[in-house]
Short mmCIF file of C-alpha atoms in Angstrom, two decimals:
data_model
loop_
_atom_site.label_atom_id
_atom_site.label_comp_id
_atom_site.label_asym_id
_atom_site.label_seq_id
_atom_site.Cartn_x
_atom_site.Cartn_y
_atom_site.Cartn_z
CA MET N 7 0.00 0.00 0.00
CA ARG N 8 2.83 2.35 0.88
CA ALA N 9 4.40 1.81 -2.55
CA MET N 10 1.20 2.97 -4.19
CA TYR N 11 1.69 6.43 -2.62
CA VAL N 12 5.48 6.62 -2.74
CA ILE N 13 5.85 6.26 -6.50
CA PRO N 14 3.35 8.99 -7.39
CA ALA N 15 4.90 11.21 -4.76
CA LEU N 16 8.33 10.69 -6.28
CA VAL N 17 6.98 11.46 -9.75
CA VAL N 18 5.39 14.67 -8.48
CA LEU N 19 8.58 15.68 -6.68
CA GLY N 20 10.63 14.96 -9.81
CA ALA N 21 8.29 17.04 -11.94
CA LEU N 22 8.47 19.89 -9.43
CA ALA N 23 12.24 19.65 -9.37
CA LEU N 24 12.48 19.69 -13.15
CA SER N 25 10.06 22.61 -13.47
CA SER N 26 12.11 24.59 -11.01
CA ILE N 27 15.25 24.29 -13.13
CA PHE N 28 15.93 26.21 -16.34
CA ILE N 29 18.98 26.35 -18.59
CA VAL N 30 20.40 29.50 -20.14
CA ASP N 31 22.27 28.96 -23.37
CA GLU N 32 25.44 30.95 -24.05
CA ARG N 33 23.60 32.75 -26.85
CA LYS N 34 20.72 33.82 -24.62
CA LYS N 35 19.81 35.93 -21.62
CA ALA N 36 16.88 35.20 -19.33
CA LEU N 37 14.43 37.03 -17.05
CA VAL N 38 12.50 35.28 -14.31
CA LEU N 39 9.04 36.85 -13.99
CA GLN N 40 6.53 36.44 -11.19
CA PHE N 41 3.10 37.78 -12.03
CA GLY N 42 4.67 40.02 -14.67
CA GLN N 43 7.32 41.46 -12.38
CA VAL N 44 11.01 40.80 -12.83
CA THR N 45 12.41 38.81 -9.94
CA GLN N 46 15.68 37.54 -11.38
CA VAL N 47 18.06 38.41 -14.21
CA LYS N 48 20.14 35.56 -15.60
CA GLU N 49 22.81 36.76 -18.05
CA GLU N 50 25.44 34.07 -17.58
CA PRO N 51 25.03 30.67 -19.25
CA GLY N 52 24.24 27.71 -17.02
CA LEU N 53 21.50 26.42 -14.70
CA GLY N 54 18.97 28.62 -12.97
CA PHE N 55 16.22 28.03 -10.45
CA LYS N 56 12.69 29.39 -10.17
CA ILE N 57 9.52 28.67 -8.24
CA PRO N 58 7.49 26.10 -10.16
CA PHE N 59 4.10 27.18 -11.55
CA VAL N 60 4.51 30.64 -10.05
CA GLN N 61 7.49 32.07 -11.92
CA GLU N 62 8.20 31.92 -15.64
CA VAL N 63 11.36 32.37 -17.67
CA VAL N 64 11.59 34.65 -20.72
CA TYR N 65 14.64 34.33 -23.00
CA TYR N 66 16.24 37.09 -25.07
CA GLU N 67 19.09 37.11 -27.58
CA ASP N 68 22.55 37.85 -26.23
CA ARG N 69 24.06 38.04 -29.74
CA ILE N 70 24.45 41.06 -32.01
CA LEU N 71 21.27 41.52 -34.05
CA GLY N 72 20.66 43.30 -37.32
CA LEU N 73 18.07 45.75 -38.58
CA GLN N 74 17.48 46.37 -42.30
CA THR N 75 15.44 49.53 -42.69
CA ASN N 76 12.83 50.03 -45.39
CA PRO N 77 13.68 52.37 -48.29
CA LEU N 78 13.47 55.95 -47.10
CA GLU N 79 13.22 59.01 -49.35
CA VAL N 80 15.33 61.89 -48.05
CA THR N 81 15.57 65.48 -49.31
CA MET N 82 19.14 66.73 -49.39
CA LEU N 83 20.39 70.23 -48.64
CA ASP N 84 20.49 71.01 -52.40
CA ASP N 85 16.81 69.94 -52.77
CA ARG N 86 17.68 66.69 -54.50
CA ARG N 87 15.88 63.59 -53.34
CA LEU N 88 17.54 60.25 -52.67
CA VAL N 89 16.19 56.84 -51.70
CA VAL N 90 18.29 55.55 -48.80
CA ASP N 91 18.53 52.10 -47.20
CA ALA N 92 20.43 51.51 -43.96
CA PHE N 93 21.59 48.50 -41.99
CA SER N 94 22.02 48.72 -38.22
CA ARG N 95 23.64 46.32 -35.75
CA TRP N 96 22.46 46.32 -32.15
CA ARG N 97 22.30 44.22 -28.99
CA ILE N 98 20.40 44.10 -25.71
CA VAL N 99 22.46 45.46 -22.81
CA ASN N 100 19.82 45.98 -20.07
CA LEU N 101 17.19 43.27 -19.81
CA VAL N 102 15.00 45.05 -17.28
CA GLU N 103 14.79 48.28 -19.28
CA PHE N 104 14.32 46.28 -22.46
CA ARG N 105 11.40 44.35 -20.92
CA GLU N 106 9.78 47.53 -19.66
CA ALA N 107 10.19 49.24 -23.04
CA VAL N 108 9.00 46.52 -25.41
CA GLY N 109 6.78 44.45 -23.09
CA THR N 110 5.90 41.03 -24.38
CA GLY N 111 6.79 41.93 -27.98
CA GLY N 112 10.44 41.00 -27.51
CA GLU N 113 12.90 41.46 -30.35
CA THR N 114 10.15 41.95 -32.96
CA GLN N 115 8.77 44.98 -31.12
CA ALA N 116 12.32 46.21 -30.54
CA LEU N 117 13.00 46.16 -34.31
CA ARG N 118 10.00 48.39 -34.97
CA ARG N 119 10.98 50.78 -32.19
CA LEU N 120 14.59 50.88 -33.36
CA GLU N 121 13.59 51.57 -36.98
CA GLY N 122 11.55 54.50 -35.69
CA ILE N 123 14.76 55.81 -34.16
CA VAL N 124 17.19 55.15 -37.03
CA ASN N 125 15.02 56.59 -39.85
CA PRO N 126 14.60 60.06 -38.25
CA ALA N 127 18.33 60.10 -37.51
CA ILE N 128 19.04 59.39 -41.18
CA GLN N 129 16.74 62.21 -42.28
CA GLU N 130 18.25 64.61 -39.78
CA VAL N 131 21.86 63.97 -40.78
CA LEU N 132 21.47 63.56 -44.54
CA GLY N 133 19.10 66.49 -44.83
CA SER N 134 21.85 68.82 -43.63
CA VAL N 135 24.41 67.95 -46.35
CA PRO N 136 24.42 68.17 -50.19
CA SER N 137 23.72 65.09 -52.27
CA ASN N 138 27.24 64.82 -53.69
CA ARG N 139 28.61 64.18 -50.21
CA VAL N 140 26.09 61.40 -49.62
CA THR N 141 26.82 59.67 -52.92
CA SER N 142 30.60 59.93 -52.55
CA GLU N 143 32.72 57.14 -51.13
CA ASP N 144 33.85 59.23 -48.15
CA ARG N 145 30.65 59.22 -46.09
CA THR N 146 31.88 57.45 -42.98
CA GLY N 147 31.46 60.60 -40.94
CA LEU N 148 27.78 60.82 -41.85
CA MET N 149 27.17 57.21 -40.82
CA ASN N 150 28.93 57.81 -37.52
CA GLN N 151 26.69 60.80 -36.84
CA ILE N 152 23.60 58.69 -37.52
CA ARG N 153 24.94 55.98 -35.21
CA ASP N 154 25.58 58.42 -32.36
CA ILE N 155 22.08 59.90 -32.57
CA ALA N 156 20.44 56.47 -32.69
CA ARG N 157 22.63 55.21 -29.83
CA ARG N 158 21.56 58.05 -27.51
CA GLN N 159 17.87 57.51 -28.20
CA ALA N 160 18.00 53.70 -28.11
CA ALA N 161 19.66 53.68 -24.68
CA ALA N 162 16.21 54.20 -23.12
CA LEU N 163 15.14 50.86 -24.60
CA GLY N 164 18.02 48.98 -22.99
CA ILE N 165 19.61 48.66 -26.46
CA GLU N 166 23.09 49.55 -27.65
CA VAL N 167 23.39 50.57 -31.30
CA ILE N 168 26.77 49.28 -32.44
CA ASP N 169 26.88 50.52 -36.00
CA VAL N 170 24.77 52.06 -38.77
CA ARG N 171 25.70 51.70 -42.45
CA LEU N 172 24.11 53.18 -45.55
CA THR N 173 23.60 50.33 -48.00
CA ARG N 174 21.95 52.21 -50.88
CA THR N 175 21.69 55.82 -52.00
CA ASP N 176 19.78 56.01 -55.29
CA LEU N 177 17.61 58.49 -57.08
CA PRO N 178 13.83 58.00 -56.95
CA GLU N 179 12.26 56.07 -59.82
CA GLN N 180 10.66 59.19 -61.32
CA ASN N 181 14.06 60.85 -61.59
CA LEU N 182 16.00 57.89 -62.91
CA GLU N 183 14.78 58.15 -66.52
CA ALA N 184 15.56 61.86 -66.74
CA THR N 185 18.98 61.28 -65.20
CA PHE N 186 19.72 58.38 -67.53
CA ALA N 187 18.58 60.42 -70.55
CA ARG N 188 20.87 63.28 -69.56
CA MET N 189 23.78 60.92 -69.01
CA ARG N 190 23.05 59.21 -72.34
CA ALA N 191 22.96 62.56 -74.20
CA GLU N 192 26.23 63.61 -72.58
CA ARG N 193 27.92 60.35 -73.51
CA GLU N 194 26.62 60.60 -77.08
CA ARG N 195 27.99 64.13 -77.33
CA GLU N 196 31.37 62.97 -76.05
CA ALA N 197 31.29 60.05 -78.50
CA ALA N 198 30.48 62.41 -81.40
CA ASP N 199 33.39 64.66 -80.40
CA GLU N 200 35.72 61.67 -80.24
CA ILE N 201 34.52 60.43 -83.64
CA ALA N 202 35.02 63.88 -85.17
CA ARG N 203 38.51 64.20 -83.71
CA GLY N 204 39.31 60.67 -84.87
CA GLY N 205 38.04 61.41 -88.38
CA GLU N 206 40.11 64.58 -88.52
CA ALA N 207 43.22 62.74 -87.38
CA ALA N 208 42.54 59.94 -89.87
CA GLN N 209 42.17 62.47 -92.69
CA ARG N 210 45.51 64.06 -91.76
CA VAL N 211 47.22 60.69 -91.66
CA ARG N 212 45.61 59.64 -94.94
CA ALA N 213 46.67 62.90 -96.67
CA ALA N 214 50.21 62.55 -95.35
CA ALA N 215 50.32 58.94 -96.54
CA ASP N 216 49.03 59.89 -100.01
CA ARG N 217 51.59 62.68 -100.26
CA THR N 218 54.34 60.31 -99.18
CA VAL N 219 53.20 57.76 -101.77
CA VAL N 220 53.27 60.38 -104.53
CA GLU N 221 56.68 61.63 -103.46
CA LEU N 222 58.13 58.11 -103.22
CA THR N 223 56.60 57.10 -106.57
CA SER N 224 57.89 60.23 -108.30
CA ASP N 225 61.35 59.79 -106.83
CA ALA N 226 61.38 56.09 -107.81
CA ARG N 227 60.31 56.94 -111.36
CA ARG N 228 62.95 59.65 -111.57
CA GLN N 229 65.62 57.26 -110.34
CA ALA N 230 64.35 54.58 -112.75
CA GLU N 231 64.54 57.02 -115.67
CA VAL N 232 68.03 58.02 -114.64
CA VAL N 233 69.13 54.39 -114.36
CA ARG N 234 67.41 53.51 -117.64
CA GLY N 235 69.10 56.45 -119.41
CA GLU N 236 72.48 55.51 -117.97
CA ALA N 237 71.90 51.89 -119.03
CA ASP N 238 70.92 52.92 -122.55
CA ALA N 239 73.96 55.16 -122.76
CA GLU N 240 76.19 52.36 -121.52
CA ARG N 241 74.61 49.96 -123.99
CA ASN N 242 75.10 52.37 -126.87
CA ARG N 243 78.68 52.96 -125.77
CA ILE N 244 79.37 49.23 -125.64
CA LEU N 245 77.72 48.74 -129.04
CA ALA N 246 79.65 51.59 -130.54
CA GLU N 247 82.89 50.31 -129.06
CA ALA N 248 82.18 46.80 -130.34
CA TYR N 249 81.21 48.11 -133.75
CA GLY N 250 84.38 50.19 -133.89
CA ARG N 251 86.59 47.20 -133.03
CA ASP N 252 85.28 44.86 -135.75
CA THR N 253 82.76 46.35 -138.16
CA GLU N 254 82.63 43.21 -140.26
CA PHE N 255 81.82 40.93 -137.30
CA PHE N 256 79.21 43.42 -136.05
CA ALA N 257 77.54 43.47 -139.48
CA PHE N 258 77.61 39.64 -139.54
CA ILE N 259 75.91 39.42 -136.12
CA ARG N 260 73.27 41.92 -137.13
CA SER N 261 72.56 39.94 -140.29
CA LEU N 262 72.18 36.70 -138.35
CA SER N 263 69.78 38.44 -135.96
CA ALA N 264 67.79 39.72 -138.90
CA TYR N 265 67.66 36.20 -140.41
CA GLU N 266 66.46 34.75 -137.10
CA ALA N 267 63.77 37.39 -136.69
CA SER N 268 62.45 37.07 -140.26
CA LEU N 269 62.41 33.25 -140.41
CA LYS N 270 60.71 32.38 -137.11
CA GLY N 271 57.49 30.95 -138.54
CA ALA N 272 57.10 27.37 -139.72
CA ASN N 273 56.14 28.52 -143.25
CA SER N 274 58.06 31.79 -143.48
CA SER N 275 58.55 33.23 -146.99
CA ILE N 276 60.57 36.21 -148.15
CA VAL N 277 60.07 37.74 -151.56
CA MET N 278 62.97 39.95 -152.74
CA GLN N 279 65.57 40.15 -155.49
CA PRO N 280 68.30 37.46 -155.45
CA ASP N 281 71.09 40.03 -155.54
CA SER N 282 69.73 41.88 -152.49
CA GLU N 283 72.21 42.86 -149.80
CA PHE N 284 70.09 40.90 -147.29
CA PHE N 285 71.51 37.63 -148.72
CA ASP N 286 75.14 38.67 -148.85
CA TYR N 287 76.18 36.37 -146.00
CA LEU N 288 74.13 33.50 -147.45
CA ARG N 289 75.82 33.64 -150.87
CA SER N 290 79.42 34.00 -149.70
CA ASP N 291 81.49 33.62 -146.56
CA GLN N 292 83.00 37.06 -147.23
CA ALA N 293 81.16 40.28 -146.71
CA PRO N 294 80.74 42.70 -149.59
CA GLY N 295 83.60 45.11 -150.01
CA ALA N 296 85.90 43.08 -147.72
CA ALA N 297 89.51 42.63 -148.81
CA ALA N 298 90.49 39.26 -150.20
CA PRO N 299 92.69 37.16 -147.92
CA ALA N 300 96.33 36.52 -148.79
CA ALA N 301 95.80 32.80 -149.00
CA PRO N 302 92.65 30.97 -149.90
CA ALA N 303 90.77 29.78 -146.92
CA PRO N 304 89.60 26.19 -146.71
CA ALA N 305 86.07 25.65 -147.95
CA ALA N 306 83.40 25.33 -145.27
CA PRO N 307 81.34 22.20 -145.28
CA SER N 308 77.98 22.42 -146.94
CA PRO N 309 75.11 22.67 -144.64
#
């Protein structure tokens, strides 16, 4: 009979013991609440104890969290409008203040409250500078100003804002087409100027090349004429010298050349008088008017 009561009692005691223990992960922080009031803050990882069925444990992130803001349209100091996105990193540093500020909403409610702090800070800082400073690469000072403003205001929520970065700074959609058209027209004008300058330079190079070609061709022709004239003169000199050395042999060679030129065809015919001077070297082995040799020469064999 006693065992019938001991076992249930042990089960109840074990359940009570287990419900009185909670574990805090190294990535979490915990608050122990009793009827909505904070009774214990557990920030170190490990085991914790609470009163079963009376107290409850609420866990919060101990890691660095991020906030991506929605696109925000900001008017710059020079009346230009930009669409700005920002990314913020933050963490919970005071659990009690955080619980009082966001209630049961936790991190989700904290994100909405923090975005309501970061967006006005962005408008305040960027609205006081011209657009060219925002769109330049050196805008770290502006982001630090936004971070400092958000950090001061978020301290009341038990939150520490670690950093704020501008992720996008673009023109609004209605201004993009006009901006692109202006940029396109400017680039087309620059391209036309480059094409015109290139065409002018090409024309100068082409004219210089044509002039060089004419000059080189004229000089080459002049040199060729000079060389050809010198060659003709040298040829005539050699011919004259050869003719002067042996007029009979020169006349014989010229006659043979004439025979070769006139009798090239297969059926060549020549009609002229038999006693013509053209046949002098065919009728005799001595040219007309040549002096007779001292002794008779041996007869040449008949062809």
